[in-house]
Short mmCIF file of C-alpha atoms and ligand atoms in Angstrom, two decimals:
data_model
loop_
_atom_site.label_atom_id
_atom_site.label_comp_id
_atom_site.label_asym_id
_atom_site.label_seq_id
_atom_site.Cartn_x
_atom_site.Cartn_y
_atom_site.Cartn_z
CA UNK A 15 -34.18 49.44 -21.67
CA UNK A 16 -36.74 47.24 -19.82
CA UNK A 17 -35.86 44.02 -18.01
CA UNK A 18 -37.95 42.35 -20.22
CA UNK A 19 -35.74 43.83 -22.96
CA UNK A 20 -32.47 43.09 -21.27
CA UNK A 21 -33.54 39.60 -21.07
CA UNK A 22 -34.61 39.06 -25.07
CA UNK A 23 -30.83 40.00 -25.64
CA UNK A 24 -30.05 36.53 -24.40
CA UNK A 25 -33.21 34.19 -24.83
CA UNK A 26 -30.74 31.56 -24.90
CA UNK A 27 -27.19 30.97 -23.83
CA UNK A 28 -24.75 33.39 -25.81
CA UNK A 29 -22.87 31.71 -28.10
CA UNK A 30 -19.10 32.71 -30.01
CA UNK A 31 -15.40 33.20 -29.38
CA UNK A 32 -13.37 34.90 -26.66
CA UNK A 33 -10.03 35.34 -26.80
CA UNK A 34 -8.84 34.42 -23.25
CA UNK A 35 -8.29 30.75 -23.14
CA UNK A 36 -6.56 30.85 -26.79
CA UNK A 37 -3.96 33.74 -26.11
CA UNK A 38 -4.48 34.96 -22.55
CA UNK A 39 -3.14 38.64 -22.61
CA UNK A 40 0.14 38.54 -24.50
CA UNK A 41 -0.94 36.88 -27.74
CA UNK A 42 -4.29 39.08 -28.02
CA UNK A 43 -3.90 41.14 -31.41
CA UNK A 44 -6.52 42.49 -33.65
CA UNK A 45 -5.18 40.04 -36.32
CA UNK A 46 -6.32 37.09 -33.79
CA UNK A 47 -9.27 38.04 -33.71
CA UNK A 48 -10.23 38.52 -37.01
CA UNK A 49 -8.76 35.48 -37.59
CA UNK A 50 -11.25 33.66 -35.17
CA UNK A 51 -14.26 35.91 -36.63
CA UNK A 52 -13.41 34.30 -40.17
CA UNK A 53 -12.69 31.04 -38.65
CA UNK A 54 -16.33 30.93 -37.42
CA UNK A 55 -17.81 31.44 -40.69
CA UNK A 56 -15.27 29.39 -42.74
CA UNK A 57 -15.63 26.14 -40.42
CA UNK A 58 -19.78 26.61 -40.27
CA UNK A 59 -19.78 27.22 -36.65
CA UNK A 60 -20.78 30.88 -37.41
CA UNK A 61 -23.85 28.91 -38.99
CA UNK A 62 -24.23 26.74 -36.21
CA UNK A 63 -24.90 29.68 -33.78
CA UNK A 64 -21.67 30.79 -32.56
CA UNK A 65 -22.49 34.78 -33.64
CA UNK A 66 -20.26 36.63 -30.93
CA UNK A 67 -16.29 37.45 -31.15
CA UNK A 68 -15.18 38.98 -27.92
CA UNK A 69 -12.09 40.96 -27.51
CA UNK A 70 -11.05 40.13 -23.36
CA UNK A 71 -8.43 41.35 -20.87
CA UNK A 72 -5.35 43.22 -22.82
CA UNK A 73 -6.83 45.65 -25.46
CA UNK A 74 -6.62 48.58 -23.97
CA UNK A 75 -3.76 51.64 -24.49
CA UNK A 76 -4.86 53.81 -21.59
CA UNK A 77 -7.20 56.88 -22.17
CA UNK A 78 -6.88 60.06 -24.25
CA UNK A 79 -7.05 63.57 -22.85
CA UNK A 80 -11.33 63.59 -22.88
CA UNK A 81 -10.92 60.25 -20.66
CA UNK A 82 -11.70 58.13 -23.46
CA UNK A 83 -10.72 54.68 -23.55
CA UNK A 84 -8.38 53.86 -26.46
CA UNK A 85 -7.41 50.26 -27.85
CA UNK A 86 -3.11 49.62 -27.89
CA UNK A 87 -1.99 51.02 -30.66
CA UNK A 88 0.50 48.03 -31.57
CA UNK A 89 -2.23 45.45 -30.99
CA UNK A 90 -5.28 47.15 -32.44
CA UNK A 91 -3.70 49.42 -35.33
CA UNK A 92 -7.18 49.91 -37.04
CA UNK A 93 -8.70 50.76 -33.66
CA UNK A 94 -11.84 49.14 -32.26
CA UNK A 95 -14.27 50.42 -34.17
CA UNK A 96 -13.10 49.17 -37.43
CA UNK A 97 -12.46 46.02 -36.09
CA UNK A 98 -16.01 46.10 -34.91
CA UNK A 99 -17.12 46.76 -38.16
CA UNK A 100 -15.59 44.13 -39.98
CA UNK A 101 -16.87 41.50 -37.55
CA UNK A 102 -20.31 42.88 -38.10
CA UNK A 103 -19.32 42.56 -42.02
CA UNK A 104 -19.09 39.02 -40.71
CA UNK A 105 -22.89 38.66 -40.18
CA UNK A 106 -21.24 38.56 -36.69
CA UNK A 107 -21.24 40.74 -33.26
CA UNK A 108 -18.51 42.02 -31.17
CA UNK A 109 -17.59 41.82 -27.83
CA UNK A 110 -15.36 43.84 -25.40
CA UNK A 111 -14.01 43.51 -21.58
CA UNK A 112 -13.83 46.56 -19.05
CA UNK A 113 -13.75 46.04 -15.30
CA UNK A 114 -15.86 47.90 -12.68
CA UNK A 115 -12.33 49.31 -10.59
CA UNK A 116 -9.43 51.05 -11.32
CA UNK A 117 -7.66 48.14 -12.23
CA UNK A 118 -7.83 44.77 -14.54
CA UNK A 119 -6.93 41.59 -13.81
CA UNK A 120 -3.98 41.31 -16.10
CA UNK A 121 -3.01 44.79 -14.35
CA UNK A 122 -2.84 42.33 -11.25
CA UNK A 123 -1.86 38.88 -12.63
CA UNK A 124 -0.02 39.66 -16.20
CA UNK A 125 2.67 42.19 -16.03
CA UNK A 126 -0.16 44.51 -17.85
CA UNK A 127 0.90 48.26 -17.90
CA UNK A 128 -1.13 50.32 -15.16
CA UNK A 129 -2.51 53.20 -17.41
CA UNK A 130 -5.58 53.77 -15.61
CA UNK A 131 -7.67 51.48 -17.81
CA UNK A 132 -10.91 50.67 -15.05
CA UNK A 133 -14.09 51.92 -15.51
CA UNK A 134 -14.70 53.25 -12.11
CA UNK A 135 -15.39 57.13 -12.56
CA UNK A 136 -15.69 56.17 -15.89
CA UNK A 137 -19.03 54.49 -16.13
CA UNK A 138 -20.78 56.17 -18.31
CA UNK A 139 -18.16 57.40 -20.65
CA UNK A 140 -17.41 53.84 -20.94
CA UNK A 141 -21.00 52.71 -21.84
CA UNK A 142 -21.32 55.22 -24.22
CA UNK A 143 -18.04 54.83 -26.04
CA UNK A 144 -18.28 51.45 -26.28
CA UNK A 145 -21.94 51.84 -27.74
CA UNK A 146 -20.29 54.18 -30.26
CA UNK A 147 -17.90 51.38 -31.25
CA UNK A 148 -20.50 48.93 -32.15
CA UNK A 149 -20.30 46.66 -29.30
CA UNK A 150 -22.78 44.10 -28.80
CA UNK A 151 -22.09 42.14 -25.54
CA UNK A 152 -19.71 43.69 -22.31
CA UNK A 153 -17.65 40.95 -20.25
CA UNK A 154 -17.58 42.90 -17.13
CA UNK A 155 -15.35 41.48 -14.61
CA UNK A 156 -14.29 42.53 -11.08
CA UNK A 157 -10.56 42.40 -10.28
CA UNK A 158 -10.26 43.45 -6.81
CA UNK A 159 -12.39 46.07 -7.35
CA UNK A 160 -12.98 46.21 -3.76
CA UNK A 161 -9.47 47.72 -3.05
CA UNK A 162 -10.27 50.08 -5.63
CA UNK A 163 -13.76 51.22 -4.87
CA UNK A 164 -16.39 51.74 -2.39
CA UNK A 165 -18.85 49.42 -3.55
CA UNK A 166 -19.85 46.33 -3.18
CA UNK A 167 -20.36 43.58 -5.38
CA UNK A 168 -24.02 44.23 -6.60
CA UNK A 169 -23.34 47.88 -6.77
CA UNK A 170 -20.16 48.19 -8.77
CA UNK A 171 -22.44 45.67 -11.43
CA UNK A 172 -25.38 47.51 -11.10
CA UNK A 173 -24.16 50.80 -12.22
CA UNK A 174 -22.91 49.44 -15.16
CA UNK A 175 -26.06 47.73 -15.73
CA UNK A 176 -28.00 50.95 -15.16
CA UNK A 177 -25.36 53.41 -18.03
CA UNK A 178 -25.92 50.25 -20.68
CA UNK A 179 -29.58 50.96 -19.84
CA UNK A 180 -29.33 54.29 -20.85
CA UNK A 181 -27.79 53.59 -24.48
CA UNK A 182 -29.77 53.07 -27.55
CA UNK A 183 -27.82 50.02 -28.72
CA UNK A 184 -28.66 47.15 -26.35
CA UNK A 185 -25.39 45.29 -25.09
CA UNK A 186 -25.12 41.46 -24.03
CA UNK A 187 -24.00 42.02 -20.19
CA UNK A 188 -22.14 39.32 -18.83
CA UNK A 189 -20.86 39.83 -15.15
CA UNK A 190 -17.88 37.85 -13.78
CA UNK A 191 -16.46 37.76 -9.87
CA UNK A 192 -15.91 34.21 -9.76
CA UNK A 193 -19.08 33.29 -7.79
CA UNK A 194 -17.74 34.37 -4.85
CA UNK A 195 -20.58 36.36 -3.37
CA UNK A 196 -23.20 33.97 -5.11
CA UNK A 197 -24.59 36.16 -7.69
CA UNK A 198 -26.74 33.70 -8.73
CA UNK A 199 -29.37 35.46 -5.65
CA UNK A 200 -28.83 38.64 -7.07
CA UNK A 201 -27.28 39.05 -10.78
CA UNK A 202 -30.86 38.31 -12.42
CA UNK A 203 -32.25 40.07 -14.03
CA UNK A 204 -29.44 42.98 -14.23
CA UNK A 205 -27.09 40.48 -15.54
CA UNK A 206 -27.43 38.33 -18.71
CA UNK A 207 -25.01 35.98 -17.18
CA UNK A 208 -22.16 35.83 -14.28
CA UNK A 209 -19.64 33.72 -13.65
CA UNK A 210 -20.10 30.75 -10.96
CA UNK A 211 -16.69 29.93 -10.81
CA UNK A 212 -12.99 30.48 -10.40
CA UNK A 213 -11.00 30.47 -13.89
CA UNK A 214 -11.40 27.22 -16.07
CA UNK A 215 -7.79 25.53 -16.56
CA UNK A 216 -7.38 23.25 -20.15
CA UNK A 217 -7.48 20.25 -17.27
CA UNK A 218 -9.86 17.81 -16.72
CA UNK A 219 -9.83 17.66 -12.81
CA UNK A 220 -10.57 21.72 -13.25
CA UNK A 221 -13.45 20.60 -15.82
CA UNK A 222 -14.81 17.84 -13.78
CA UNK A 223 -15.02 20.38 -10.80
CA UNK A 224 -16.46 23.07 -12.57
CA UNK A 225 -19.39 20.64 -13.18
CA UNK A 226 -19.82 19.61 -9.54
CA UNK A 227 -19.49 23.07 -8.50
CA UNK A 228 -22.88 23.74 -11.12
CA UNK A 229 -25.35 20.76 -9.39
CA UNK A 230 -26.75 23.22 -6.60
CA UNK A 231 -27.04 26.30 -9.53
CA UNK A 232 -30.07 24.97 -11.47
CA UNK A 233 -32.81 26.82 -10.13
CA UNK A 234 -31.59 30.03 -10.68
CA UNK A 235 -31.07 29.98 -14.81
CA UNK A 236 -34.13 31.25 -16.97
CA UNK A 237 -33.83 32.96 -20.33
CA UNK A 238 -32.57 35.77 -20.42
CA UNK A 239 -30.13 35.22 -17.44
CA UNK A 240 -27.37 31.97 -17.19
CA UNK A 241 -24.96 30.82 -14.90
CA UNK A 242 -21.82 30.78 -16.18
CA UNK A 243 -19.31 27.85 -15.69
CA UNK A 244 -16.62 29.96 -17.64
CA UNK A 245 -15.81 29.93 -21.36
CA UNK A 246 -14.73 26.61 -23.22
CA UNK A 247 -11.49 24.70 -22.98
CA UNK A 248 -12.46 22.58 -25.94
CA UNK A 249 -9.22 22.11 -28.11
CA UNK A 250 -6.93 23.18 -25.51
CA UNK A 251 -4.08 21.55 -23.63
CA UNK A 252 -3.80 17.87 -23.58
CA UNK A 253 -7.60 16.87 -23.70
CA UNK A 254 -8.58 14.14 -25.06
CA UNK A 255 -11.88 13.49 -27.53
CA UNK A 256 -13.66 12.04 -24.96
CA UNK A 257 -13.09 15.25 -22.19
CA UNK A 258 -13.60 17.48 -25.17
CA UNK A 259 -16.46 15.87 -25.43
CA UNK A 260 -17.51 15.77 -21.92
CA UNK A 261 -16.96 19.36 -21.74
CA UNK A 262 -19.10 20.27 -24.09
CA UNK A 263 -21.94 18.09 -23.74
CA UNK A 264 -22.32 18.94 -19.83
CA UNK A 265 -21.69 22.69 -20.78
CA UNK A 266 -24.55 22.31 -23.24
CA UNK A 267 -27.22 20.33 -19.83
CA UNK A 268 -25.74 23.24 -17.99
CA UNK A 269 -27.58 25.63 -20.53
CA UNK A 270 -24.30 27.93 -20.13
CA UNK A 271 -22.84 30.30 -22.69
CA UNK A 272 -20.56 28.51 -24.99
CA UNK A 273 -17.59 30.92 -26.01
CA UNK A 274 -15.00 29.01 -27.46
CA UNK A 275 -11.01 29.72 -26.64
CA UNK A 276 -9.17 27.72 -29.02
CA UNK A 277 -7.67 28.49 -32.89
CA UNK A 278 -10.92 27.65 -34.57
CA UNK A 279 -9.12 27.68 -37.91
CA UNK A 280 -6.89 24.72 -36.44
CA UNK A 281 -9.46 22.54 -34.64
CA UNK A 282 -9.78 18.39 -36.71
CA UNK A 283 -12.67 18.52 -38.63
CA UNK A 284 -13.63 15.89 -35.52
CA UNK A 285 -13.43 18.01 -32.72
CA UNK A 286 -15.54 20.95 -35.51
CA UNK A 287 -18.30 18.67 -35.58
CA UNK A 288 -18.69 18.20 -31.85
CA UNK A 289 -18.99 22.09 -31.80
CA UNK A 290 -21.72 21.64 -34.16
CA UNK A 291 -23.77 18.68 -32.87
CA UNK A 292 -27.06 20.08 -33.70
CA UNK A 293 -28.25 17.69 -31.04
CA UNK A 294 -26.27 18.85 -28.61
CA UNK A 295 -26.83 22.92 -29.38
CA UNK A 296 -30.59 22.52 -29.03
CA UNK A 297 -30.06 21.37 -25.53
CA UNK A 298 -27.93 24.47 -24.83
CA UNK A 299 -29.88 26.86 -26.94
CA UNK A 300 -33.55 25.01 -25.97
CA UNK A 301 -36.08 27.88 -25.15
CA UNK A 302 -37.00 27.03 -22.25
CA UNK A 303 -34.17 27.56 -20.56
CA UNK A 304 -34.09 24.75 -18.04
CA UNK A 305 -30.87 24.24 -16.45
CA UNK A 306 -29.84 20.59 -15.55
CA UNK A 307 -30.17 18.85 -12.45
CA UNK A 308 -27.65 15.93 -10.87
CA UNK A 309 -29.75 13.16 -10.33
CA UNK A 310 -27.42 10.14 -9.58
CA UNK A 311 -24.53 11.50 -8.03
CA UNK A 312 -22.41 8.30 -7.37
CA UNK A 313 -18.05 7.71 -7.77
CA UNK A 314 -19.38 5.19 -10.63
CA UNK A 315 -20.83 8.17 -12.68
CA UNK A 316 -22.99 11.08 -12.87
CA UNK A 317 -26.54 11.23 -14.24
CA UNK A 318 -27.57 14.71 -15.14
CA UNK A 319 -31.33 15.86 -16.76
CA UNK A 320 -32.99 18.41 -18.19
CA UNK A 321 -36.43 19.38 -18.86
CA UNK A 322 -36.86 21.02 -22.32
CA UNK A 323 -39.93 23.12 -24.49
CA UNK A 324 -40.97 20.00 -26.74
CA UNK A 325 -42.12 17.93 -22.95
CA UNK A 326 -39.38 16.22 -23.38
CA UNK A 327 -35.81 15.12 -21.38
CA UNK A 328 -32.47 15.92 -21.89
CA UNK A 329 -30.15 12.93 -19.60
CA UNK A 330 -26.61 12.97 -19.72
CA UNK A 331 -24.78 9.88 -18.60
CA UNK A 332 -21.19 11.42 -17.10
CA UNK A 333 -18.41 9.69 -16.57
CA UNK A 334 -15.31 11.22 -14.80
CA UNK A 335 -14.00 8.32 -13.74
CA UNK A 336 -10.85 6.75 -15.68
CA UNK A 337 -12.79 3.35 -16.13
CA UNK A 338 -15.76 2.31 -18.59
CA UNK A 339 -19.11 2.32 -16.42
CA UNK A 340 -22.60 1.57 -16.81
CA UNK A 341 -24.02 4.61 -15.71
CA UNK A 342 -28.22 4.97 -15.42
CA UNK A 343 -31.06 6.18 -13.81
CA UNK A 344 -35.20 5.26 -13.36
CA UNK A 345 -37.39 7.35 -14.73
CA UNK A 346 -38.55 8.30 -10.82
CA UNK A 347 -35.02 9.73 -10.66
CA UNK A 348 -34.99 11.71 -13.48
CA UNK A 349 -38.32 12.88 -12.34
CA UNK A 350 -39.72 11.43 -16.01
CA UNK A 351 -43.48 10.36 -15.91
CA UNK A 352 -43.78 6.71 -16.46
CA UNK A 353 -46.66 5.18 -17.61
CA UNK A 354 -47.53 7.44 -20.30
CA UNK A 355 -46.66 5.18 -23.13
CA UNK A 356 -43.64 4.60 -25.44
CA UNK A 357 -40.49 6.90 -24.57
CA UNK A 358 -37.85 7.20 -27.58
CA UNK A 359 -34.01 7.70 -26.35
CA UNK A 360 -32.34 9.71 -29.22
CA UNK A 361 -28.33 9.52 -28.92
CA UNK A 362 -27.11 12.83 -29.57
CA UNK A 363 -24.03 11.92 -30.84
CA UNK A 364 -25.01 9.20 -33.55
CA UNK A 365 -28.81 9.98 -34.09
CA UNK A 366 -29.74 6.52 -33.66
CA UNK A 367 -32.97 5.87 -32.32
CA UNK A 368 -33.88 3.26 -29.64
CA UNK A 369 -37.77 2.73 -27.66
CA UNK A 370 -36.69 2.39 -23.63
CA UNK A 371 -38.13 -0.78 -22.51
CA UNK A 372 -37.83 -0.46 -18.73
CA UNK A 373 -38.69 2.93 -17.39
CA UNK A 374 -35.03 3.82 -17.08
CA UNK A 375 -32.15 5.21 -18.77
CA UNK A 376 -28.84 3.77 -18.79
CA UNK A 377 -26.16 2.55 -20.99
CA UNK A 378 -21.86 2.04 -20.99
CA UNK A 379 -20.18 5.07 -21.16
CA UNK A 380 -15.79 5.19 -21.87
CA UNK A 381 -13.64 6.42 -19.22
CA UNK A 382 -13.97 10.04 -19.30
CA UNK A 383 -16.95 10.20 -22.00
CA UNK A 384 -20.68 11.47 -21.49
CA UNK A 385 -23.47 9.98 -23.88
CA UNK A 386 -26.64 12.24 -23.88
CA UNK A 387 -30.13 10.95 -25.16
CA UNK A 388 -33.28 13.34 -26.00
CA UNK A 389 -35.82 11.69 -24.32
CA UNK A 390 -39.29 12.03 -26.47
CA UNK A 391 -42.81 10.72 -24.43
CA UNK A 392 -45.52 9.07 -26.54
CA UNK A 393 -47.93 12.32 -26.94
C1 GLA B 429 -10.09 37.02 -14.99
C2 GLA B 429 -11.27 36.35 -15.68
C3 GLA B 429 -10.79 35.71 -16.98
C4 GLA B 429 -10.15 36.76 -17.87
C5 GLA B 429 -9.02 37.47 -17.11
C6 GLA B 429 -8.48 38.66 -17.87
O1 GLA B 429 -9.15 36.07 -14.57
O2 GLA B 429 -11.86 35.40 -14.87
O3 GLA B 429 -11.88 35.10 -17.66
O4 GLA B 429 -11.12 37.71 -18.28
O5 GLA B 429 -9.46 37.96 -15.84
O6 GLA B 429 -7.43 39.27 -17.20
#
């Protein structure tokens, strides 16, 4: 496969359902799963773009005599590919984990059983098996691997990279070590996405940093290749509409993946219709791929903007604070020609319409909450 290739696999931000933040290692059955797959469809979020089901950390019974991997027995009785299959029935795609050592991170941080379930000396075996299985996307994350093997970071991802290469079917590749050794410089274009960040906690002080840890990061998205603030708390733990909200909105200005971790079958319709702002998905999923920017950066709020294809502006007004604010910004600080005529602010999360009479954005915003307004300039 070309780079050009490997970036059409992700034009824009993947979109779906992990298992991770929803049952962590000892919940994760092939019945969850499905579950999830069917949720998807069922609640219309399959509709609204969230296509890929991805089985993480905790699937895997060891190897057979060949070297094979093999999925747990217990957990997976019909085996991967079957399960693969029926997601694909679905109309959706499927998603596995491996790791680049000899080791995975629940082998290290879940009680996991050690049976020799890395990929290192297994690359290619790996790539191929899992093409054989009908996998569509690979989270590929590194666990230590640098007590397990001689490489380094961009190595141990770029071999990977370079055995998916090899294989017919072309495979989502989504790189994770925690932004430790910035892989924003060197992850594109080998990698679809990688992680920026430590693990996301159902918290919003974990949330709220997340997002400040993502202001310096813009640059470096472009289609085909994301930074990747980690997969969604939305629904989980004791957030409230407004974080849910928050998360969401900045993960969608962030352009990052959006993989959801929650029971999708037992989200409120409410908290479903977030998910599905089709406002708020074109701003992830807008083509051009423009990450957002922090342009106020003030302990009264956050103002954060994105360019998109249509000429217009994407401005979210954040607030993490536990008060109401007025939160804003001039057009000069959103870096929003002025001048040019008429510009319409489109809420995002009511539709409603209003023509910005000073050349400036700004507006209250709840404790907590983020509004976000499409900016369109008179043509
Ligand atoms: C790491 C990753 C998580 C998850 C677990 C699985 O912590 O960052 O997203 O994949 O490993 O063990």
């Amino acid at each position: 496969m070309t780079e050009q290739s490997q970036a059409q696999l992700a034009a824009t931000p993947p979109m779906g359902w992990n298992s991770w933040n929803q049952v962590r290692c000892e919940g994760l059955t092939e019945r969850v799963v499905l579950e999830a797959a069917t949720a998807l469809v069922d609640r219309g979020l399959a509709a609204a773009g969230y296509r890929y089901v991805v089985v993480d950390d905790c699937w895997q019974g060891g190897r057979d005599e060949s070297g094979r991997l093999v999925a747990d027995p217990v957990r997976f009785p019909s085996g991967i590919p079957a399960l693969a299959a029926r997601v694909h029935e679905l109309g959706l795609r499927f998603g596995i984990y491996a790791v680049p050592g000899a080791q995975t991170c629940a082998n290290y941080y879940d009680d996991y059983p050690d049976l020799g379930l890395g990929s290192y000396g297994h690359e290619r075996l790996d790539a191929e098996t899992f093409a054989e299985w009908g996998v569509d996307y690979l989270k590929y994350d590194w666990c230590r691997a640098e007590e397990t093997t001689p490489y380094d970071r961009p190595q141990a991802f770029q071999l990977m990279h370079d055995e998916l290469a090899r294989l017919r079917r072309p495979i989502v590749y989504a790189i994770s070590e925690y932004g430790q050794g910035e892989p924003w410089r060197w992850a594109p274009p080998m990698a679809n996405l990688w992680r920026t960040t430590a693990d996301i906690d159902a918290t919003w002080p974990s949330i709220v940093s997340i997002i400040d840890q993502q202001a310096a990061l813009a640059e470096f998205a472009r289609p085909g290749a994301w930074n990747d603030p980690d997969m969604l708390q939305f629904g989980n733990g004791a957030l409230t509409l407004a974080q849910n909200r928050s998360h969401f909105a900045m993960w969608c200005m962030l352009a990052a993946p959006l993989f959801l971790g929650t029971a999708v079958a037992g989200l409120s319709d409410e908290l479903v219709a977030v998910l599905a702002n089709p406002e708020l998905v074109a701003i992830d999923q807008d083509p051009l791929g423009r990450q957002a920017r922090r342009a106020v950066d003030g302990d009264a709020g956050q103002v954060w903007v994105r360019e998109l294809a249509d000429g217009g502006f994407a401005v979210a007004l954040f607030n993490p604070t536990a008060e109401p604010r007025r939160i804003g910004a001039s057009f000069e600080q959103l870096g929003v020609p002025s001048g040019t005529g008429a510009v319409v602010a489109r809420d995002a999360w009511d539709g409603s319409e209003r023509v910005l009479a000073e050349a400036s954005v700004s507006d209250d915003v709840a404790a907590h909450d983020t509004r976000v307004f499409r900016l369109r300039l008179a043509a």
